[in-house]
């Protein structure tokens, strides 16, 4: 028998269950980081090929279900205000990993995602500075990724955080660029170092000339602002060659490597 309130009630029960699991995971340190390489496409003589660049991606290690992808739990974390705690967990562990790589003699750079809620968290900037100092990590090896949508929704907070941490030496990337409204206008007001071209345009470049034109346009305008570019969702060799031909600086996607544990990233 259909009850009008049954579906929302069931969804809320599921959310409450996830909220409890996520809080327990934070207390029990049951999250893990996987790393997806970001590789250079253009040879510019800057000796950057030897640097291992990766995006740090969170997973939940569950005793019953194994490793759970973020799509299953991050929406609930957003709704229950848990993203600042989760983002700070990622920051702490990414910096620890950078310290390990440095001690092992590996030149590495890690990118960490920040949610819109975390941009408003007063703990973020002082905690990042403290951790970098405590682990003796070069701030230039740590970058942060903010989606275009979150940056625009929290423009003042984004500008403040980017300004504070860039002044300290960290770098910033504008993620999923091209998906928002008035993208090019906002690019002028966000002092980021890298523009990550939205994967929805990259993945269909081989079939849709319009997508290729959009990628070329984003790449050219980003370069005119003095910013590097990354093509996301590079899933075939054909797409890799196409983004290289467009002049994109870096590529990331499953054709290059799936996210993997730190010891297997190369």
Short mmCIF file of C-alpha atoms in Angstrom, two decimals:
data_model
loop_
_atom_site.label_atom_id
_atom_site.label_comp_id
_atom_site.label_asym_id
_atom_site.label_seq_id
_atom_site.Cartn_x
_atom_site.Cartn_y
_atom_site.Cartn_z
CA UNK A 1 0.00 0.00 0.00
CA UNK A 2 1.50 3.31 -1.08
CA UNK A 3 2.14 5.88 1.63
CA UNK A 4 2.99 9.39 0.39
CA UNK A 5 5.71 9.90 2.99
CA UNK A 6 7.38 6.51 2.64
CA UNK A 7 10.03 7.35 0.02
CA UNK A 8 11.36 10.51 1.71
CA UNK A 9 11.28 8.66 5.04
CA UNK A 10 13.30 5.77 3.60
CA UNK A 11 15.79 8.17 2.04
CA UNK A 12 16.23 9.97 5.35
CA UNK A 13 16.83 6.68 7.16
CA UNK A 14 19.51 5.79 4.61
CA UNK A 15 21.10 9.23 5.04
CA UNK A 16 21.08 8.93 8.81
CA UNK A 17 22.74 5.54 8.53
CA UNK A 18 25.48 6.97 6.31
CA UNK A 19 25.94 9.93 8.62
CA UNK A 20 26.62 7.62 11.54
CA UNK A 21 29.00 5.47 9.46
CA UNK A 22 30.93 8.52 8.28
CA UNK A 23 31.33 9.89 11.80
CA UNK A 24 32.53 6.47 12.96
CA UNK A 25 34.95 6.34 10.01
CA UNK A 26 36.40 9.71 11.00
CA UNK A 27 36.88 8.58 14.60
CA UNK A 28 38.24 5.17 13.57
CA UNK A 29 40.41 6.53 10.73
CA UNK A 30 38.77 4.19 8.22
CA UNK A 31 39.15 6.37 5.15
CA UNK A 32 41.92 5.73 2.62
CA UNK A 33 43.41 7.82 -0.16
CA UNK A 34 43.94 6.67 -3.73
CA UNK A 35 45.95 8.71 -6.21
CA UNK A 36 45.28 9.36 -9.89
CA UNK A 37 48.28 10.58 -11.94
CA UNK A 38 48.18 13.83 -13.91
CA UNK A 39 50.72 13.63 -16.75
CA UNK A 40 52.35 16.38 -18.84
CA UNK A 41 51.52 16.49 -22.54
CA UNK A 42 53.75 19.27 -23.81
CA UNK A 43 57.55 19.23 -23.74
CA UNK A 44 58.60 22.67 -22.57
CA UNK A 45 62.10 21.99 -21.26
CA UNK A 46 61.09 22.86 -17.70
CA UNK A 47 62.27 19.51 -16.32
CA UNK A 48 58.79 18.82 -14.94
CA UNK A 49 58.46 15.31 -16.34
CA UNK A 50 60.24 13.88 -13.31
CA UNK A 51 57.60 15.22 -10.90
CA UNK A 52 54.88 12.75 -9.94
CA UNK A 53 51.62 14.69 -10.03
CA UNK A 54 48.49 13.08 -8.61
CA UNK A 55 45.03 13.97 -7.41
CA UNK A 56 44.26 12.55 -3.96
CA UNK A 57 40.85 10.83 -3.97
CA UNK A 58 39.12 9.62 -0.82
CA UNK A 59 37.64 6.14 -0.36
CA UNK A 60 35.89 4.50 2.60
CA UNK A 61 37.35 1.20 3.78
CA UNK A 62 34.35 -0.78 5.00
CA UNK A 63 34.75 -4.13 6.77
CA UNK A 64 31.68 -5.61 5.08
CA UNK A 65 31.59 -3.88 1.68
CA UNK A 66 35.29 -3.39 0.94
CA UNK A 67 36.48 -0.09 -0.55
CA UNK A 68 33.55 2.26 -1.20
CA UNK A 69 33.78 5.05 -3.79
CA UNK A 70 33.04 8.66 -2.76
CA UNK A 71 29.92 8.89 -4.94
CA UNK A 72 28.20 6.64 -2.39
CA UNK A 73 28.83 8.80 0.68
CA UNK A 74 29.93 12.35 -0.19
CA UNK A 75 26.39 13.60 -1.04
CA UNK A 76 25.27 12.57 2.45
CA UNK A 77 28.39 14.15 3.97
CA UNK A 78 27.44 17.40 2.21
CA UNK A 79 23.88 17.30 3.55
CA UNK A 80 24.95 16.63 7.13
CA UNK A 81 27.74 19.21 7.23
CA UNK A 82 30.55 16.65 7.47
CA UNK A 83 32.59 17.84 4.49
CA UNK A 84 34.92 20.17 6.44
CA UNK A 85 35.92 17.28 8.73
CA UNK A 86 36.41 14.94 5.77
CA UNK A 87 38.36 17.52 3.75
CA UNK A 88 40.66 18.19 6.72
CA UNK A 89 41.23 14.44 7.06
CA UNK A 90 42.27 14.35 3.39
CA UNK A 91 44.55 17.37 3.83
CA UNK A 92 46.27 15.82 6.86
CA UNK A 93 46.87 12.49 5.17
CA UNK A 94 47.92 13.97 1.83
CA UNK A 95 50.56 16.09 3.56
CA UNK A 96 51.77 13.04 5.49
CA UNK A 97 52.06 11.17 2.18
CA UNK A 98 54.01 14.04 0.65
CA UNK A 99 56.41 13.89 3.59
CA UNK A 100 56.93 10.14 3.01
CA UNK A 101 57.56 10.68 -0.71
CA UNK A 102 60.04 13.46 0.03
CA UNK A 103 61.97 11.26 2.48
CA UNK A 104 62.06 8.52 -0.18
CA UNK A 105 63.63 10.94 -2.64
CA UNK A 106 60.56 11.21 -4.89
CA UNK A 107 59.60 14.56 -6.39
CA UNK A 108 55.83 14.69 -5.99
CA UNK A 109 52.93 17.10 -6.11
CA UNK A 110 49.50 16.22 -4.73
CA UNK A 111 46.14 17.88 -5.40
CA UNK A 112 43.39 17.88 -2.78
CA UNK A 113 39.72 18.71 -3.40
CA UNK A 114 37.94 21.27 -1.23
CA UNK A 115 34.16 21.44 -0.90
CA UNK A 116 32.19 24.67 -0.80
CA UNK A 117 31.49 24.24 2.93
CA UNK A 118 35.19 23.87 3.70
CA UNK A 119 35.96 27.23 2.10
CA UNK A 120 34.01 28.85 4.95
CA UNK A 121 35.75 26.80 7.67
CA UNK A 122 38.14 29.01 9.71
CA UNK A 123 40.25 25.95 10.61
CA UNK A 124 41.38 25.29 7.05
CA UNK A 125 44.15 27.85 6.42
CA UNK A 126 45.85 27.66 9.84
CA UNK A 127 45.66 23.85 9.80
CA UNK A 128 47.25 23.61 6.35
CA UNK A 129 50.08 25.94 7.39
CA UNK A 130 50.63 24.02 10.64
CA UNK A 131 50.75 20.64 8.91
CA UNK A 132 53.15 21.82 6.21
CA UNK A 133 55.46 23.20 8.88
CA UNK A 134 55.17 20.13 11.13
CA UNK A 135 55.94 17.65 8.33
CA UNK A 136 58.50 19.90 6.63
CA UNK A 137 56.69 19.74 3.30
CA UNK A 138 57.30 22.32 0.56
CA UNK A 139 53.99 24.25 0.14
CA UNK A 140 54.59 24.33 -3.63
CA UNK A 141 54.07 20.56 -3.74
CA UNK A 142 50.51 20.88 -2.44
CA UNK A 143 47.64 22.15 -4.57
CA UNK A 144 43.92 22.47 -3.95
CA UNK A 145 41.07 21.92 -6.39
CA UNK A 146 37.81 23.87 -6.13
CA UNK A 147 34.98 23.22 -8.56
CA UNK A 148 33.87 26.15 -10.63
CA UNK A 149 30.34 25.85 -9.19
CA UNK A 150 31.55 25.98 -5.57
CA UNK A 151 33.95 28.82 -6.29
CA UNK A 152 31.20 30.95 -7.83
CA UNK A 153 28.71 30.12 -5.05
CA UNK A 154 31.30 31.10 -2.41
CA UNK A 155 33.25 33.68 -4.41
CA UNK A 156 34.36 35.85 -1.48
CA UNK A 157 35.41 32.84 0.63
CA UNK A 158 37.15 31.24 -2.36
CA UNK A 159 39.11 34.41 -3.09
CA UNK A 160 40.14 34.70 0.57
CA UNK A 161 41.28 31.06 0.90
CA UNK A 162 43.06 31.07 -2.45
CA UNK A 163 44.81 34.34 -1.61
CA UNK A 164 45.96 33.18 1.84
CA UNK A 165 47.27 29.77 0.76
CA UNK A 166 48.81 30.93 -2.53
CA UNK A 167 50.71 33.58 -0.58
CA UNK A 168 52.03 30.72 1.57
CA UNK A 169 53.20 28.88 -1.57
CA UNK A 170 50.35 26.43 -2.29
CA UNK A 171 48.72 26.25 -5.69
CA UNK A 172 45.10 26.15 -6.83
CA UNK A 173 43.13 24.58 -9.66
CA UNK A 174 39.65 25.47 -10.84
CA UNK A 175 37.96 22.10 -11.35
CA UNK A 176 35.17 21.14 -13.81
CA UNK A 177 35.73 24.39 -15.69
CA UNK A 178 33.17 25.13 -18.39
CA UNK A 179 30.15 23.74 -16.54
CA UNK A 180 29.16 26.99 -14.83
CA UNK A 181 27.47 30.20 -15.90
CA UNK A 182 29.69 33.02 -17.18
CA UNK A 183 32.79 30.84 -16.76
CA UNK A 184 35.24 33.12 -18.54
CA UNK A 185 34.06 36.16 -16.58
CA UNK A 186 34.74 34.47 -13.24
CA UNK A 187 38.13 33.23 -14.39
CA UNK A 188 39.36 36.83 -14.21
CA UNK A 189 38.48 37.09 -10.51
CA UNK A 190 39.92 33.81 -9.23
CA UNK A 191 43.74 33.78 -8.96
CA UNK A 192 44.14 30.06 -9.71
CA UNK A 193 47.19 28.47 -11.31
CA UNK A 194 45.46 25.66 -13.22
CA UNK A 195 42.18 25.22 -15.09
CA UNK A 196 40.80 21.67 -15.27
CA UNK A 197 38.59 21.36 -18.33
CA UNK A 198 35.27 19.70 -17.51
CA UNK A 199 35.38 16.03 -18.54
CA UNK A 200 31.92 16.19 -20.14
CA UNK A 201 33.53 18.09 -23.03
CA UNK A 202 36.69 15.95 -23.17
CA UNK A 203 35.18 12.47 -23.23
CA UNK A 204 33.14 13.06 -26.43
CA UNK A 205 35.71 15.07 -28.41
CA UNK A 206 36.24 12.29 -30.94
CA UNK A 207 32.52 12.17 -31.81
CA UNK A 208 31.42 15.77 -31.38
CA UNK A 209 33.25 18.63 -33.14
CA UNK A 210 31.48 21.11 -30.86
CA UNK A 211 33.10 19.56 -27.79
CA UNK A 212 36.52 19.77 -29.43
CA UNK A 213 35.90 23.45 -30.22
CA UNK A 214 34.90 24.08 -26.58
CA UNK A 215 38.05 22.37 -25.27
CA UNK A 216 40.24 24.41 -27.63
CA UNK A 217 38.46 27.61 -26.60
CA UNK A 218 38.84 26.95 -22.85
CA UNK A 219 42.49 26.00 -23.33
CA UNK A 220 43.30 29.12 -25.37
CA UNK A 221 41.57 31.52 -22.99
CA UNK A 222 43.13 29.88 -19.91
CA UNK A 223 46.56 30.23 -21.52
CA UNK A 224 45.83 33.88 -22.29
CA UNK A 225 45.35 34.39 -18.54
CA UNK A 226 48.69 32.66 -17.88
CA UNK A 227 47.16 29.47 -16.45
CA UNK A 228 48.03 25.82 -17.14
CA UNK A 229 45.31 23.43 -18.30
CA UNK A 230 44.35 19.84 -17.47
CA UNK A 231 42.00 17.66 -19.52
CA UNK A 232 39.92 15.36 -17.30
CA UNK A 233 38.25 12.06 -18.35
CA UNK A 234 40.92 11.10 -20.87
CA UNK A 235 39.73 7.55 -21.48
CA UNK A 236 41.20 6.57 -24.88
CA UNK A 237 44.44 7.07 -26.81
CA UNK A 238 42.48 9.01 -29.45
CA UNK A 239 41.29 11.52 -26.84
CA UNK A 240 44.82 11.79 -25.43
CA UNK A 241 46.19 12.72 -28.85
CA UNK A 242 43.38 15.17 -29.47
CA UNK A 243 43.88 17.12 -26.23
CA UNK A 244 47.63 17.17 -26.89
CA UNK A 245 46.97 18.58 -30.37
CA UNK A 246 44.73 21.24 -28.78
CA UNK A 247 47.70 22.40 -26.71
CA UNK A 248 46.39 21.21 -23.32
CA UNK A 249 49.23 21.01 -20.78
CA UNK A 250 48.24 17.92 -18.73
CA UNK A 251 45.92 14.94 -18.96
CA UNK A 252 44.14 12.84 -16.35
CA UNK A 253 41.89 9.84 -16.82
CA UNK A 254 41.51 6.08 -16.91
CA UNK A 255 43.48 5.70 -20.16
CA UNK A 256 46.53 6.99 -18.26
CA UNK A 257 45.77 5.33 -14.92
CA UNK A 258 42.91 4.49 -12.61
CA UNK A 259 43.23 5.85 -9.03
CA UNK A 260 45.58 3.58 -7.09
CA UNK A 261 47.36 3.21 -3.76
CA UNK A 262 50.34 5.46 -3.09
CA UNK A 263 52.91 2.67 -3.41
CA UNK A 264 51.74 1.82 -6.94
CA UNK A 265 51.38 5.39 -8.25
CA UNK A 266 54.09 6.26 -10.77
#
